Short mmCIF file of C-alpha atoms in Angstrom, two decimals:
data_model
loop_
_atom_site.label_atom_id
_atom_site.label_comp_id
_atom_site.label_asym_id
_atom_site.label_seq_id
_atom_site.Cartn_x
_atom_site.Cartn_y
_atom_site.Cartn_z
CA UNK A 1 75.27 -27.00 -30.77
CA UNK A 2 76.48 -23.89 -31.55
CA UNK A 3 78.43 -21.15 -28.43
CA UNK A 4 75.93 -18.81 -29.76
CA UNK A 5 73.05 -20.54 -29.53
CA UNK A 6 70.25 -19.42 -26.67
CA UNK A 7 70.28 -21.99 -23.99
CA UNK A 8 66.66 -24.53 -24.22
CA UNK A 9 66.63 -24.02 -28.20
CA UNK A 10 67.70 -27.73 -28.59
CA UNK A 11 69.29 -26.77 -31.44
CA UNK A 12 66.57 -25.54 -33.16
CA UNK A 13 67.26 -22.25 -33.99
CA UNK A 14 70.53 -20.95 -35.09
CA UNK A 15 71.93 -17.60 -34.79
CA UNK A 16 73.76 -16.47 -37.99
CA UNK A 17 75.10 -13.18 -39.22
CA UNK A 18 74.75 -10.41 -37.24
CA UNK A 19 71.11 -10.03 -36.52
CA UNK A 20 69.36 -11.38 -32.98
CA UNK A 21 66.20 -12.58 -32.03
CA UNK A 22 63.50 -9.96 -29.77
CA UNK A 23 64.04 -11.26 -26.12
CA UNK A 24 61.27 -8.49 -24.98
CA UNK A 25 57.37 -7.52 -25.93
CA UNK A 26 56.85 -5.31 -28.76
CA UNK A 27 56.46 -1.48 -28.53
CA UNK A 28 53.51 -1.38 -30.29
CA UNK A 29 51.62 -2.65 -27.66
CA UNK A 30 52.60 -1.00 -24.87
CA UNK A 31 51.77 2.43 -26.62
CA UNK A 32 48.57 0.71 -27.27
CA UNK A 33 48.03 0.06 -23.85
CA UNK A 34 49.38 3.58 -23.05
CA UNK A 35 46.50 5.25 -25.37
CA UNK A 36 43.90 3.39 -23.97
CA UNK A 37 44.84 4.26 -20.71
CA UNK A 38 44.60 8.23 -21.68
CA UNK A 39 41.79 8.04 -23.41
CA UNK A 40 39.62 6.42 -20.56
CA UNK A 41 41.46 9.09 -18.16
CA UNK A 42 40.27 11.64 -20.35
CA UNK A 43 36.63 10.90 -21.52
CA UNK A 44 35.97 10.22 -17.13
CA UNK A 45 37.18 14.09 -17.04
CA UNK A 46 34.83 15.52 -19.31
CA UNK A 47 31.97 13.19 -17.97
CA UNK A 48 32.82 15.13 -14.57
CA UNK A 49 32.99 18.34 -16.21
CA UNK A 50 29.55 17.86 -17.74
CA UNK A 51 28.37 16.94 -14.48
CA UNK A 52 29.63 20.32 -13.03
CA UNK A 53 28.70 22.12 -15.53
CA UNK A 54 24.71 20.88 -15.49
CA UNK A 55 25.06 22.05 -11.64
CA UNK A 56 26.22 25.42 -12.44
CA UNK A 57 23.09 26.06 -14.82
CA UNK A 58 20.41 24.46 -12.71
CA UNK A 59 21.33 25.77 -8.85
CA UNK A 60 23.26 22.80 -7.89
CA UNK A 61 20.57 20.30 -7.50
CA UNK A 62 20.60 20.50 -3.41
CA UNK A 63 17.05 20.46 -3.25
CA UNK A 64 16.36 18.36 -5.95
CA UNK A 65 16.16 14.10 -5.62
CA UNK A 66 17.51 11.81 -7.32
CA UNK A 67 14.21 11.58 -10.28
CA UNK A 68 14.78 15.70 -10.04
CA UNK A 69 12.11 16.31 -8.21
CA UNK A 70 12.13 19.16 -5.93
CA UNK A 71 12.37 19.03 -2.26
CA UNK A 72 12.44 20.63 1.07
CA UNK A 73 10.26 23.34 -0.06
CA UNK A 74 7.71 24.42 1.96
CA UNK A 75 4.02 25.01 1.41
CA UNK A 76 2.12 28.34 2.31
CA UNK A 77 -1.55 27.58 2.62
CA UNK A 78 -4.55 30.36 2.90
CA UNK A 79 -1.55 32.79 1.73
CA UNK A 80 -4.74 34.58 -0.39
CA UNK A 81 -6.77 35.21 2.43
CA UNK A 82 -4.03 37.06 4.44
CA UNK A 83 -4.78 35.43 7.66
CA UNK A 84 -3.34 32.49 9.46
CA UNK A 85 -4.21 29.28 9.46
CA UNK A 86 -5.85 28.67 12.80
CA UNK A 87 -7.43 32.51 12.00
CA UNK A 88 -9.14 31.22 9.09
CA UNK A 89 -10.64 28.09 10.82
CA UNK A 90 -12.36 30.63 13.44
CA UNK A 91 -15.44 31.92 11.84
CA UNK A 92 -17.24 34.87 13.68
CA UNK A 93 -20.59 34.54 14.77
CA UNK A 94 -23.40 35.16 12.28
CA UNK A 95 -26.08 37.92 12.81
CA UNK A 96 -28.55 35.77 14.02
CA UNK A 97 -26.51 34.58 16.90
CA UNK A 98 -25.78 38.08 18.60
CA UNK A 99 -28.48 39.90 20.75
CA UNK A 100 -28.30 43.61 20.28
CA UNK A 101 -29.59 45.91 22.49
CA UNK A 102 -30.09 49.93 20.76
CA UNK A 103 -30.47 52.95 22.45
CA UNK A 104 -30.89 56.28 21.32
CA UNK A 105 -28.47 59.01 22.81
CA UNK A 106 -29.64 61.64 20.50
CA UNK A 107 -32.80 64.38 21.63
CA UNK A 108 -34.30 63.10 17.94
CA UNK A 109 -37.19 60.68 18.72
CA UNK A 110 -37.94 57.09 17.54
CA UNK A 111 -34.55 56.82 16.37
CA UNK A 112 -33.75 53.73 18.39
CA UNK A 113 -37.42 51.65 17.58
CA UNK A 114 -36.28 52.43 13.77
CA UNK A 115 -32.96 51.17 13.73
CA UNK A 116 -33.89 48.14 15.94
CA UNK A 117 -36.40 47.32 13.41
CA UNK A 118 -33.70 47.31 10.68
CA UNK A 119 -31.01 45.44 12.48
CA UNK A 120 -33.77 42.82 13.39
CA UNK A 121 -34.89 42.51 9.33
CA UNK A 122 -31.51 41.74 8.62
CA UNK A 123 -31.33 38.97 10.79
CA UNK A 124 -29.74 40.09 13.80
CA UNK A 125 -31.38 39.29 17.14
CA UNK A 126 -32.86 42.61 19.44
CA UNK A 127 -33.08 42.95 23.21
CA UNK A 128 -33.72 46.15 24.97
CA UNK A 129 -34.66 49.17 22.95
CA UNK A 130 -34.77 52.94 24.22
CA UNK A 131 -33.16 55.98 25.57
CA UNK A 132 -29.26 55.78 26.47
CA UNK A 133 -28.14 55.62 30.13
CA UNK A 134 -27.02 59.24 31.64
CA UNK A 135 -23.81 57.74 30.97
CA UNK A 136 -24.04 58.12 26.82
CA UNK A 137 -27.13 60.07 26.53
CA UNK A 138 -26.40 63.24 24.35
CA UNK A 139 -22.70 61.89 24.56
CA UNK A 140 -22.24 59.94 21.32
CA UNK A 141 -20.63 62.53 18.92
CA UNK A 142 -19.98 60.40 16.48
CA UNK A 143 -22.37 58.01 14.30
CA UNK A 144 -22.78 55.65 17.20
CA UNK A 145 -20.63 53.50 19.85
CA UNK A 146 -20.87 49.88 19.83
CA UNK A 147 -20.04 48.39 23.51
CA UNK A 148 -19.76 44.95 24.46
CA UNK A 149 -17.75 42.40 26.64
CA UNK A 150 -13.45 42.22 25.96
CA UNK A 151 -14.58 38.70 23.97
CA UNK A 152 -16.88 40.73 22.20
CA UNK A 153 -14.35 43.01 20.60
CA UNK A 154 -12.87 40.64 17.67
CA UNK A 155 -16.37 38.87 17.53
CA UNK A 156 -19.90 40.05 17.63
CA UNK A 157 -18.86 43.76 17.58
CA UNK A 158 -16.88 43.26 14.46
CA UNK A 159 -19.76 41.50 12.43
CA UNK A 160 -22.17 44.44 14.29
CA UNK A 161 -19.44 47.25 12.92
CA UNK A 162 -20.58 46.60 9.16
CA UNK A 163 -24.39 47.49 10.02
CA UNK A 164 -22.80 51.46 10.50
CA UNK A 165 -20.08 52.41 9.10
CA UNK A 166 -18.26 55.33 11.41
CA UNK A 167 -18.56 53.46 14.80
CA UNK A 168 -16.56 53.58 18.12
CA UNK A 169 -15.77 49.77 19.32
CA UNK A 170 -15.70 49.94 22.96
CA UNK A 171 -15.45 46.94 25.79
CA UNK A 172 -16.79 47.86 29.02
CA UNK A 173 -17.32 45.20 32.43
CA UNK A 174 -20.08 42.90 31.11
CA UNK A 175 -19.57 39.36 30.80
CA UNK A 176 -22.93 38.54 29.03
CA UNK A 177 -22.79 38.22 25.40
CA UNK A 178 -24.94 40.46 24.35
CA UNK A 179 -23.77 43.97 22.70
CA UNK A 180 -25.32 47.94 22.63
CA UNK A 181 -25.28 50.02 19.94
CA UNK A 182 -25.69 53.77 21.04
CA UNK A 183 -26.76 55.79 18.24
CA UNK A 184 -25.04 59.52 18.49
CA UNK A 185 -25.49 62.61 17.25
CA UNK A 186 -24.07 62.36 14.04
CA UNK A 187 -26.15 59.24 12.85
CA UNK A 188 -28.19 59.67 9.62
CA UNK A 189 -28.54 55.67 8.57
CA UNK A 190 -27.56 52.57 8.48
CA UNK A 191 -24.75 51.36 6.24
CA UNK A 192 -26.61 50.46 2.83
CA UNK A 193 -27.46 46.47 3.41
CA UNK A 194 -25.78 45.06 0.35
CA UNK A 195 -22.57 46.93 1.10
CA UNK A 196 -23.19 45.70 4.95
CA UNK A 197 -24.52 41.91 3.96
CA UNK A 198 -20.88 41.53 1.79
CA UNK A 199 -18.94 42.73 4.98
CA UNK A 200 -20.63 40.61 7.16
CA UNK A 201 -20.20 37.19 4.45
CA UNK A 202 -16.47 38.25 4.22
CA UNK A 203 -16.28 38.17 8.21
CA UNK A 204 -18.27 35.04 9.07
CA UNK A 205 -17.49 33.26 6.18
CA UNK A 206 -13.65 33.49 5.38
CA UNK A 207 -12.47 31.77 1.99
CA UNK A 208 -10.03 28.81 2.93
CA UNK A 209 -9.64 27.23 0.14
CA UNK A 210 -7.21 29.81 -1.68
CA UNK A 211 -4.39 28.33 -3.63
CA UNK A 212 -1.12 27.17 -2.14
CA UNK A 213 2.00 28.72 -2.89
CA UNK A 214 5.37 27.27 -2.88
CA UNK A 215 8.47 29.07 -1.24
CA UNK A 216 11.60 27.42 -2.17
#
């Protein structure tokens, strides 16, 4: 065996002229490797630049899940009716549950019998009828004053205030539930009873079934 030849050959191979054999892997393959490498490194940067990118143009996706459904926005119910929600579950009281009591505090006559009879057609209930206390009588400038208890103030006297349109709202000491309406001096009428029925439907009956809004 042969100086030149590589050691656990047996012999088999011999080494002549002046050309060797490759001891080491090819290049080929490592720059093969090498590409693939890059390329992977490369397509997993523009996957993360689409990603960005589809943030950017849709807000970032913070309030969105993972099925891209939007969350944590809140729902405003009853925002049509402009009231709140407990205000729209309180109904006032219909006509026929208040008791009004009408007095005249003008020097015209029969005024208070007339407008009694009116109140009680459209479906309001009538106490005492006749002549204003010293207090009021020839008082009343205006169209007429409507008195009643504090509690009375954002209930009965409200749904009474559509019947004439003009009136003083006034709470005095009572505790009883019943209200007065004082006619004064500048009273002609009643307020005309479709105008006053629509009021007083608007009042007892508030819609609360308006549409919800969303408010991202």
């Amino acid at each position: 065996m042969s100086m030149l030849t590589p050691p656990g050959m047996g012999g088999q191979y011999r080494i002549t002229g002046d050309k060797y054999p490759r001891m080491r892997p090819s290049r080929r393959r490592g720059r093969l490797v090498a590409a693939a490498v890059a390329s992977a490194a490369v397509l997993g940067l523009l996957g993360w630049g689409t990603v960005q990118l589809i943030d950017v143009f849709t807000g970032g996706g913070g309030g969105t899940t993972t099925a891209g459904r939007t969350t944590g926005c809140r729902t405003e119910a009853g925002a049509g009716t402009g009231q709140a929600p407990a205000a729209q579950a309180k109904s006032l009281p219909a006509p026929g549950r208040i008791t009004v009591n009408v007095y005249n505090a003008t020097p015209r006559s029969g005024l208070a019998k007339k407008t009694a009879d009116e109140l009680r057609r459209r479906g309001f209930r009538i106490g005492k009828v006749g002549n204003a206390t010293k207090e009021y009588d020839k008082k009343v400038k205006g169209p007429g004053l409507l008195l009643g208890s504090p509690a009375a103030q954002d209930t009965s006297l409200r749904v009474l205030a559509t019947q004439l349109s003009g009136a003083s709202l006034r709470a005095d000491a009572r505790k009883g539930g019943e209200v007065d309406l004082v006619i004064g001096d500048a009273f002609k009428t009643l307020t005309r009873q479709q105008t006053a029925d629509k009021a007083v439907t608007t009042l007892t009956a508030p819609d609360t079934k308006a549409p919800a809004k969303k408010a991202c």
